[in-house]
C-alpha cells in the first residue's frame, strides 16, 4: 500500500513540463545605459561589456624597466591594487597612489589603457605607483569609492609602519606620497584628501581632468562640440552622476560640485608643504569647470599648478593614439615628474 501511495503522488514528467513552460519571462527594463560601457536595469541588474581588455600585471614592455604585481588590500570588499616599480637602483622613490577614471561606474586597474599609461608614467617620472581598484557604482554608490581610497591609504601607512621584506616597500619613500587620478579618479583623489587627518604625510595631489559637475551648466559644457565617440559628453556625464550620487541628490551635491557654496578647501592644505597640480584638456567639456576649481583653490590659499593641454579632449592620455595626444601625454608626464621631484 505504501508503494502505491508514492506512485499516486508522483507528478508525471510531461505534466510538469506543461505546467512550467508557459510561465512568462518578463523582459528586463533598462533604467540607464551608456552605450558600450554599462547597462543598468530597474531590477538592479548591471551589465558591463568588456569594451577595454583587461591584462595581467606581467604584460609590460621590457624596455620600460618596470616590474608590476597585484596586491589585496581588503579581501572582504574586494579592494585590490596594482603596483608599478621601476627596476633601477638608487635613492628611495616617491609614491603615487592612483585612482582610475570611468565615471565611478566602469573601469579597472587591470584595463590595458591604464596598465600601459601607468607603467610608462612610473618609468619616466621615476616613481612607484599604486593603482587602486575600488568598488563601482551603482552597486556601490558614493562614498564607497572614497572609503576604498581611504582604506588603501590606511593599508599603505601600515606598510610604512611595520618592517616588510617586499621590494617595493623597501624602495618606497613613504614621506614623499602623492594622491593622483584622472576624471572620476581625480574626483576620488580630491575627496580622499578631504578625509585625511593631519598626521597623514601627503606632499601633494595630481588631478587629471577632474570629474566635477553642477546644476548650472558652464560654457564649455553647453557649447564644446565633442566627436561622436568622445570619452565624455554632457549626456554621459549626467548619467554617471545619476548612477553614482546618493539617492535623491542632484549635481550640486558637494561630492559633485565642490565649489557650490563659493568656497573650497582641500585636505592636503593641512600640510603647508603640499600643493595641487590640475591637468586640463582644452577640448574637454570639463575645461571651464576645472578652471573654476583651480581659481577657487587659489582663493582658498592652496598652491596650485595648472597645466592646459592644447588640442586634446577628455582622457586623451589613455584613450587616444594620435600623434598630438602622444605628444601632449609626454608633456604631461614631464610636468608630473617635475611636480613630484621638486
mmCIF file of C-alpha atoms in Angstrom, residues 2-311:
data_model
loop_
_atom_site.group_PDB
_atom_site.id
_atom_site.type_symbol
_atom_site.label_atom_id
_atom_site.label_comp_id
_atom_site.label_asym_id
_atom_site.label_seq_id
_atom_site.Cartn_x
_atom_site.Cartn_y
_atom_site.Cartn_z
ATOM 1 C CA UNK A 2 2.848 2.460 0.789
ATOM 2 C CA UNK A 3 4.385 1.953 -2.647
ATOM 3 C CA UNK A 4 1.034 2.650 -4.375
ATOM 4 C CA UNK A 5 0.578 5.932 -2.472
ATOM 5 C CA UNK A 6 4.037 7.101 -3.508
ATOM 6 C CA UNK A 7 3.317 6.313 -7.145
ATOM 7 C CA UNK A 8 -0.014 8.132 -6.997
ATOM 8 C CA UNK A 9 1.594 11.280 -5.592
ATOM 9 C CA UNK A 10 4.449 11.427 -8.106
ATOM 10 C CA UNK A 11 3.985 14.185 -10.712
ATOM 11 C CA UNK A 12 4.130 12.897 -14.259
ATOM 12 C CA UNK A 13 7.156 14.477 -16.083
ATOM 13 C CA UNK A 14 5.170 15.535 -19.184
ATOM 14 C CA UNK A 15 2.596 17.187 -16.916
ATOM 15 C CA UNK A 16 5.378 19.001 -15.030
ATOM 16 C CA UNK A 17 6.706 20.320 -18.347
ATOM 17 C CA UNK A 18 3.267 21.558 -19.319
ATOM 18 C CA UNK A 19 2.885 23.375 -16.005
ATOM 19 C CA UNK A 20 6.200 25.257 -16.202
ATOM 20 C CA UNK A 21 6.844 26.019 -19.847
ATOM 21 C CA UNK A 22 4.057 28.605 -20.118
ATOM 22 C CA UNK A 23 5.252 30.793 -17.221
ATOM 23 C CA UNK A 24 6.035 34.124 -18.919
ATOM 24 C CA UNK A 25 9.520 35.623 -18.565
ATOM 25 C CA UNK A 26 9.142 39.352 -18.015
ATOM 26 C CA UNK A 27 11.640 41.390 -20.042
ATOM 27 C CA UNK A 28 14.102 43.464 -18.045
ATOM 28 C CA UNK A 29 13.549 47.201 -18.263
ATOM 29 C CA UNK A 30 16.636 49.368 -18.810
ATOM 30 C CA UNK A 31 16.963 52.227 -16.328
ATOM 31 C CA UNK A 32 20.198 53.821 -17.613
ATOM 32 C CA UNK A 33 22.597 52.939 -20.414
ATOM 33 C CA UNK A 34 25.891 54.315 -21.658
ATOM 34 C CA UNK A 35 26.408 52.581 -24.961
ATOM 35 C CA UNK A 36 29.183 50.003 -24.929
ATOM 36 C CA UNK A 37 30.087 50.662 -21.294
ATOM 37 C CA UNK A 38 27.241 49.946 -18.893
ATOM 38 C CA UNK A 39 23.566 48.971 -18.869
ATOM 39 C CA UNK A 40 21.596 49.240 -15.629
ATOM 40 C CA UNK A 41 18.159 47.618 -15.285
ATOM 41 C CA UNK A 42 15.337 48.666 -12.979
ATOM 42 C CA UNK A 43 15.632 45.368 -11.091
ATOM 43 C CA UNK A 44 19.199 46.297 -10.129
ATOM 44 C CA UNK A 45 20.997 44.026 -12.588
ATOM 45 C CA UNK A 46 24.084 45.619 -14.130
ATOM 46 C CA UNK A 47 25.923 44.677 -17.311
ATOM 47 C CA UNK A 48 29.370 45.982 -18.269
ATOM 48 C CA UNK A 49 30.590 44.889 -21.717
ATOM 49 C CA UNK A 50 34.359 44.460 -21.782
ATOM 50 C CA UNK A 51 34.983 47.307 -24.208
ATOM 51 C CA UNK A 52 38.561 47.663 -22.929
ATOM 52 C CA UNK A 53 40.571 44.466 -22.444
ATOM 53 C CA UNK A 54 41.934 43.612 -19.008
ATOM 54 C CA UNK A 55 45.547 42.482 -18.820
ATOM 55 C CA UNK A 56 47.635 40.713 -16.203
ATOM 56 C CA UNK A 57 50.348 42.552 -14.315
ATOM 57 C CA UNK A 58 53.199 40.863 -16.205
ATOM 58 C CA UNK A 59 52.188 42.274 -19.602
ATOM 59 C CA UNK A 60 54.824 45.017 -19.772
ATOM 60 C CA UNK A 61 57.278 46.220 -22.394
ATOM 61 C CA UNK A 62 60.754 45.105 -21.197
ATOM 62 C CA UNK A 63 62.365 48.373 -22.317
ATOM 63 C CA UNK A 64 60.337 50.279 -19.690
ATOM 64 C CA UNK A 65 62.345 48.706 -16.883
ATOM 65 C CA UNK A 66 59.270 48.389 -14.665
ATOM 66 C CA UNK A 67 58.007 45.414 -12.674
ATOM 67 C CA UNK A 68 54.377 45.072 -11.638
ATOM 68 C CA UNK A 69 52.343 42.887 -9.328
ATOM 69 C CA UNK A 70 48.900 42.867 -7.741
ATOM 70 C CA UNK A 71 48.143 43.048 -4.021
ATOM 71 C CA UNK A 72 44.971 42.507 -1.995
ATOM 72 C CA UNK A 73 44.020 45.423 0.252
ATOM 73 C CA UNK A 74 40.698 44.184 1.625
ATOM 74 C CA UNK A 75 39.512 40.677 0.759
ATOM 75 C CA UNK A 76 36.062 41.320 2.244
ATOM 76 C CA UNK A 77 35.193 44.211 -0.080
ATOM 77 C CA UNK A 78 37.401 43.049 -2.938
ATOM 78 C CA UNK A 79 39.662 46.106 -2.997
ATOM 79 C CA UNK A 80 42.994 45.407 -4.644
ATOM 80 C CA UNK A 81 45.768 47.393 -6.275
ATOM 81 C CA UNK A 82 48.396 47.051 -8.975
ATOM 82 C CA UNK A 83 51.914 48.205 -8.160
ATOM 83 C CA UNK A 84 54.436 49.579 -10.664
ATOM 84 C CA UNK A 85 58.044 49.679 -9.516
ATOM 85 C CA UNK A 86 60.965 50.952 -11.654
ATOM 86 C CA UNK A 87 63.859 48.499 -11.619
ATOM 87 C CA UNK A 88 66.717 50.989 -11.342
ATOM 88 C CA UNK A 89 68.640 51.235 -8.068
ATOM 89 C CA UNK A 90 69.430 54.369 -6.102
ATOM 90 C CA UNK A 91 67.538 56.568 -3.693
ATOM 91 C CA UNK A 92 64.090 55.717 -2.451
ATOM 92 C CA UNK A 93 61.308 56.694 -4.833
ATOM 93 C CA UNK A 94 58.210 58.884 -4.421
ATOM 94 C CA UNK A 95 54.890 57.058 -4.153
ATOM 95 C CA UNK A 96 51.893 57.897 -6.325
ATOM 96 C CA UNK A 97 48.521 56.488 -5.204
ATOM 97 C CA UNK A 98 46.439 56.488 -8.393
ATOM 98 C CA UNK A 99 42.681 56.133 -8.992
ATOM 99 C CA UNK A 100 41.411 55.239 -12.468
ATOM 100 C CA UNK A 101 38.557 57.037 -14.221
ATOM 101 C CA UNK A 102 35.266 55.760 -15.568
ATOM 102 C CA UNK A 103 32.538 57.936 -14.053
ATOM 103 C CA UNK A 104 32.679 55.856 -10.837
ATOM 104 C CA UNK A 105 30.729 53.188 -12.761
ATOM 105 C CA UNK A 106 33.215 51.487 -15.096
ATOM 106 C CA UNK A 107 36.954 50.959 -15.335
ATOM 107 C CA UNK A 108 39.573 48.809 -13.684
ATOM 108 C CA UNK A 109 43.181 48.940 -12.596
ATOM 109 C CA UNK A 110 43.588 45.992 -14.983
ATOM 110 C CA UNK A 111 42.329 47.873 -18.067
ATOM 111 C CA UNK A 112 45.070 47.766 -20.687
ATOM 112 C CA UNK A 113 44.943 51.542 -21.288
ATOM 113 C CA UNK A 114 45.652 52.278 -17.611
ATOM 114 C CA UNK A 115 48.208 49.496 -17.327
ATOM 115 C CA UNK A 116 50.202 50.893 -20.250
ATOM 116 C CA UNK A 117 49.927 54.538 -19.187
ATOM 117 C CA UNK A 118 50.867 53.985 -15.540
ATOM 118 C CA UNK A 119 53.796 51.716 -16.383
ATOM 119 C CA UNK A 120 55.104 54.475 -18.669
ATOM 120 C CA UNK A 121 54.455 57.124 -16.003
ATOM 121 C CA UNK A 122 56.331 55.117 -13.367
ATOM 122 C CA UNK A 123 59.292 54.650 -15.692
ATOM 123 C CA UNK A 124 59.554 58.230 -16.962
ATOM 124 C CA UNK A 125 58.658 60.050 -13.756
ATOM 125 C CA UNK A 126 60.772 57.757 -11.576
ATOM 126 C CA UNK A 127 58.146 56.856 -9.014
ATOM 127 C CA UNK A 128 56.325 53.874 -7.531
ATOM 128 C CA UNK A 129 52.639 53.802 -8.426
ATOM 129 C CA UNK A 130 49.873 52.003 -6.589
ATOM 130 C CA UNK A 131 46.793 51.866 -8.847
ATOM 131 C CA UNK A 132 43.732 51.196 -6.683
ATOM 132 C CA UNK A 133 40.853 49.040 -7.916
ATOM 133 C CA UNK A 134 37.896 50.406 -5.961
ATOM 134 C CA UNK A 135 34.226 49.397 -5.854
ATOM 135 C CA UNK A 136 31.984 50.717 -8.610
ATOM 136 C CA UNK A 137 28.564 52.370 -8.699
ATOM 137 C CA UNK A 138 25.645 51.875 -8.974
ATOM 138 C CA UNK A 139 26.056 48.697 -6.904
ATOM 139 C CA UNK A 140 28.273 50.727 -4.565
ATOM 140 C CA UNK A 141 27.293 54.412 -4.843
ATOM 141 C CA UNK A 142 29.418 57.187 -3.430
ATOM 142 C CA UNK A 143 31.003 57.461 -0.927
ATOM 143 C CA UNK A 144 32.086 53.801 -1.406
ATOM 144 C CA UNK A 145 34.940 54.772 -3.751
ATOM 145 C CA UNK A 146 36.160 57.409 -1.280
ATOM 146 C CA UNK A 147 36.049 54.886 1.563
ATOM 147 C CA UNK A 148 38.045 52.423 -0.545
ATOM 148 C CA UNK A 149 40.643 55.080 -1.315
ATOM 149 C CA UNK A 150 40.991 55.894 2.361
ATOM 150 C CA UNK A 151 41.289 52.193 3.171
ATOM 151 C CA UNK A 152 44.086 51.883 0.599
ATOM 152 C CA UNK A 153 45.960 54.743 2.268
ATOM 153 C CA UNK A 154 45.463 53.179 5.695
ATOM 154 C CA UNK A 155 46.928 49.955 4.320
ATOM 155 C CA UNK A 156 49.927 51.902 2.966
ATOM 156 C CA UNK A 157 50.552 53.569 6.309
ATOM 157 C CA UNK A 158 50.597 50.136 7.933
ATOM 158 C CA UNK A 159 53.201 49.018 5.399
ATOM 159 C CA UNK A 160 55.310 52.045 6.263
ATOM 160 C CA UNK A 161 54.959 51.455 9.999
ATOM 161 C CA UNK A 162 55.946 47.803 10.086
ATOM 162 C CA UNK A 163 59.084 46.338 8.570
ATOM 163 C CA UNK A 164 58.475 44.319 5.434
ATOM 164 C CA UNK A 165 60.541 42.269 3.034
ATOM 165 C CA UNK A 166 58.586 43.475 -0.007
ATOM 166 C CA UNK A 167 60.931 45.065 -2.555
ATOM 167 C CA UNK A 168 58.538 47.861 -3.487
ATOM 168 C CA UNK A 169 58.102 48.825 0.177
ATOM 169 C CA UNK A 170 61.835 48.975 0.780
ATOM 170 C CA UNK A 171 62.295 51.183 -2.312
ATOM 171 C CA UNK A 172 59.413 53.492 -1.385
ATOM 172 C CA UNK A 173 59.756 56.880 0.288
ATOM 173 C CA UNK A 174 56.530 56.931 2.299
ATOM 174 C CA UNK A 175 57.217 60.516 3.380
ATOM 175 C CA UNK A 176 57.007 61.580 -0.267
ATOM 176 C CA UNK A 177 53.482 60.422 -1.101
ATOM 177 C CA UNK A 178 51.017 61.866 -3.604
ATOM 178 C CA UNK A 179 47.374 61.223 -4.457
ATOM 179 C CA UNK A 180 46.538 61.184 -8.163
ATOM 180 C CA UNK A 181 43.868 60.151 -10.626
ATOM 181 C CA UNK A 182 42.106 61.072 -13.821
ATOM 182 C CA UNK A 183 38.456 62.013 -14.380
ATOM 183 C CA UNK A 184 36.391 60.244 -11.678
ATOM 184 C CA UNK A 185 39.699 59.051 -10.217
ATOM 185 C CA UNK A 186 40.779 62.680 -9.790
ATOM 186 C CA UNK A 187 37.496 63.344 -8.004
ATOM 187 C CA UNK A 188 38.285 60.407 -5.714
ATOM 188 C CA UNK A 189 41.814 61.695 -5.045
ATOM 189 C CA UNK A 190 40.407 65.101 -4.079
ATOM 190 C CA UNK A 191 37.679 63.700 -1.828
ATOM 191 C CA UNK A 192 40.041 61.207 -0.183
ATOM 192 C CA UNK A 193 42.377 64.104 0.641
ATOM 193 C CA UNK A 194 39.443 65.791 2.377
ATOM 194 C CA UNK A 195 39.115 62.766 4.674
ATOM 195 C CA UNK A 196 42.747 62.570 5.757
ATOM 196 C CA UNK A 197 43.767 63.573 9.243
ATOM 197 C CA UNK A 198 46.614 65.981 9.859
ATOM 198 C CA UNK A 199 49.028 63.177 10.796
ATOM 199 C CA UNK A 200 49.000 61.736 7.270
ATOM 200 C CA UNK A 201 52.101 62.674 5.303
ATOM 201 C CA UNK A 202 50.951 63.887 1.903
ATOM 202 C CA UNK A 203 53.126 66.014 -0.379
ATOM 203 C CA UNK A 204 50.555 66.866 -2.979
ATOM 204 C CA UNK A 205 47.682 65.940 -5.250
ATOM 205 C CA UNK A 206 47.649 65.472 -9.027
ATOM 206 C CA UNK A 207 44.208 65.829 -10.615
ATOM 207 C CA UNK A 208 43.973 64.962 -14.303
ATOM 208 C CA UNK A 209 40.761 66.297 -15.923
ATOM 209 C CA UNK A 210 38.880 66.039 -12.597
ATOM 210 C CA UNK A 211 35.287 64.894 -12.984
ATOM 211 C CA UNK A 212 33.085 67.501 -11.326
ATOM 212 C CA UNK A 213 29.633 68.790 -12.214
ATOM 213 C CA UNK A 214 26.848 71.148 -11.225
ATOM 214 C CA UNK A 215 23.241 72.003 -11.908
ATOM 215 C CA UNK A 216 24.178 75.251 -13.679
ATOM 216 C CA UNK A 217 25.974 74.440 -16.935
ATOM 217 C CA UNK A 218 29.320 76.024 -17.755
ATOM 218 C CA UNK A 219 30.076 77.478 -21.176
ATOM 219 C CA UNK A 220 32.242 74.514 -22.217
ATOM 220 C CA UNK A 221 29.581 72.049 -21.083
ATOM 221 C CA UNK A 222 26.950 73.788 -23.209
ATOM 222 C CA UNK A 223 28.991 74.656 -26.293
ATOM 223 C CA UNK A 224 32.053 72.371 -26.545
ATOM 224 C CA UNK A 225 31.292 70.118 -29.548
ATOM 225 C CA UNK A 226 32.524 66.566 -28.970
ATOM 226 C CA UNK A 227 33.321 63.949 -31.641
ATOM 227 C CA UNK A 228 30.833 61.025 -31.947
ATOM 228 C CA UNK A 229 32.894 58.626 -29.818
ATOM 229 C CA UNK A 230 34.173 61.104 -27.232
ATOM 230 C CA UNK A 231 35.067 59.654 -23.822
ATOM 231 C CA UNK A 232 32.784 62.172 -22.121
ATOM 232 C CA UNK A 233 29.713 64.006 -23.376
ATOM 233 C CA UNK A 234 27.261 66.038 -21.336
ATOM 234 C CA UNK A 235 24.648 63.280 -21.583
ATOM 235 C CA UNK A 236 27.164 60.654 -20.459
ATOM 236 C CA UNK A 237 28.303 62.863 -17.597
ATOM 237 C CA UNK A 238 24.731 63.290 -16.342
ATOM 238 C CA UNK A 239 24.120 59.542 -16.453
ATOM 239 C CA UNK A 240 27.275 58.803 -14.471
ATOM 240 C CA UNK A 241 26.202 61.261 -11.775
ATOM 241 C CA UNK A 242 22.686 59.812 -11.574
ATOM 242 C CA UNK A 243 24.172 56.352 -11.063
ATOM 243 C CA UNK A 244 26.859 57.421 -8.592
ATOM 244 C CA UNK A 245 25.409 60.002 -6.222
ATOM 245 C CA UNK A 246 23.297 59.031 -3.199
ATOM 246 C CA UNK A 247 19.596 58.630 -3.940
ATOM 247 C CA UNK A 248 17.779 61.950 -4.050
ATOM 248 C CA UNK A 249 20.911 64.024 -4.692
ATOM 249 C CA UNK A 250 21.438 66.376 -7.604
ATOM 250 C CA UNK A 251 24.605 67.633 -9.258
ATOM 251 C CA UNK A 252 25.075 70.353 -6.647
ATOM 252 C CA UNK A 253 25.965 67.733 -4.071
ATOM 253 C CA UNK A 254 29.437 68.735 -2.774
ATOM 254 C CA UNK A 255 30.932 65.444 -3.988
ATOM 255 C CA UNK A 256 29.968 66.512 -7.493
ATOM 256 C CA UNK A 257 30.266 70.289 -7.176
ATOM 257 C CA UNK A 258 32.948 71.247 -4.625
ATOM 258 C CA UNK A 259 32.548 74.964 -5.411
ATOM 259 C CA UNK A 260 28.766 75.011 -4.939
ATOM 260 C CA UNK A 261 28.961 77.290 -1.907
ATOM 261 C CA UNK A 262 31.564 79.565 -3.449
ATOM 262 C CA UNK A 263 34.220 78.239 -1.089
ATOM 263 C CA UNK A 264 36.559 75.323 -1.351
ATOM 264 C CA UNK A 265 39.126 73.613 0.793
ATOM 265 C CA UNK A 266 41.461 70.723 0.309
ATOM 266 C CA UNK A 267 42.688 68.230 2.847
ATOM 267 C CA UNK A 268 46.274 68.409 1.614
ATOM 268 C CA UNK A 269 46.363 72.062 2.683
ATOM 269 C CA UNK A 270 46.757 70.812 6.272
ATOM 270 C CA UNK A 271 50.380 70.273 5.286
ATOM 271 C CA UNK A 272 51.951 73.600 4.370
ATOM 272 C CA UNK A 273 54.421 71.895 2.011
ATOM 273 C CA UNK A 274 51.674 70.278 -0.051
ATOM 274 C CA UNK A 275 50.320 71.582 -3.351
ATOM 275 C CA UNK A 276 47.911 70.659 -6.122
ATOM 276 C CA UNK A 277 48.514 70.068 -9.809
ATOM 277 C CA UNK A 278 45.463 70.193 -12.082
ATOM 278 C CA UNK A 279 45.751 68.945 -15.675
ATOM 279 C CA UNK A 280 43.100 70.361 -18.003
ATOM 280 C CA UNK A 281 42.335 69.462 -21.627
ATOM 281 C CA UNK A 282 41.492 72.308 -23.998
ATOM 282 C CA UNK A 283 38.746 70.384 -25.834
ATOM 283 C CA UNK A 284 37.194 68.787 -22.744
ATOM 284 C CA UNK A 285 33.621 69.728 -21.763
ATOM 285 C CA UNK A 286 35.003 69.913 -18.187
ATOM 286 C CA UNK A 287 37.522 72.624 -19.109
ATOM 287 C CA UNK A 288 35.634 75.595 -17.622
ATOM 288 C CA UNK A 289 34.596 73.696 -14.516
ATOM 289 C CA UNK A 290 38.212 72.620 -13.960
ATOM 290 C CA UNK A 291 39.375 76.240 -14.355
ATOM 291 C CA UNK A 292 36.762 77.381 -11.817
ATOM 292 C CA UNK A 293 38.043 74.703 -9.432
ATOM 293 C CA UNK A 294 41.633 75.948 -9.835
ATOM 294 C CA UNK A 295 40.591 79.551 -9.184
ATOM 295 C CA UNK A 296 38.656 78.518 -6.083
ATOM 296 C CA UNK A 297 41.690 76.660 -4.763
ATOM 297 C CA UNK A 298 43.902 79.713 -5.300
ATOM 298 C CA UNK A 299 41.425 81.935 -3.460
ATOM 299 C CA UNK A 300 41.459 79.441 -0.568
ATOM 300 C CA UNK A 301 45.237 79.828 -0.305
ATOM 301 C CA UNK A 302 46.175 76.462 -1.793
ATOM 302 C CA UNK A 303 49.237 76.307 -4.020
ATOM 303 C CA UNK A 304 48.001 75.305 -7.472
ATOM 304 C CA UNK A 305 49.834 74.423 -10.658
ATOM 305 C CA UNK A 306 47.553 74.375 -13.699
ATOM 306 C CA UNK A 307 48.547 72.617 -16.930
ATOM 307 C CA UNK A 308 46.364 73.076 -20.035
ATOM 308 C CA UNK A 309 46.967 70.559 -22.836
ATOM 309 C CA UNK A 310 46.153 72.149 -26.189
ATOM 310 C CA UNK A 311 44.223 70.406 -28.945
#
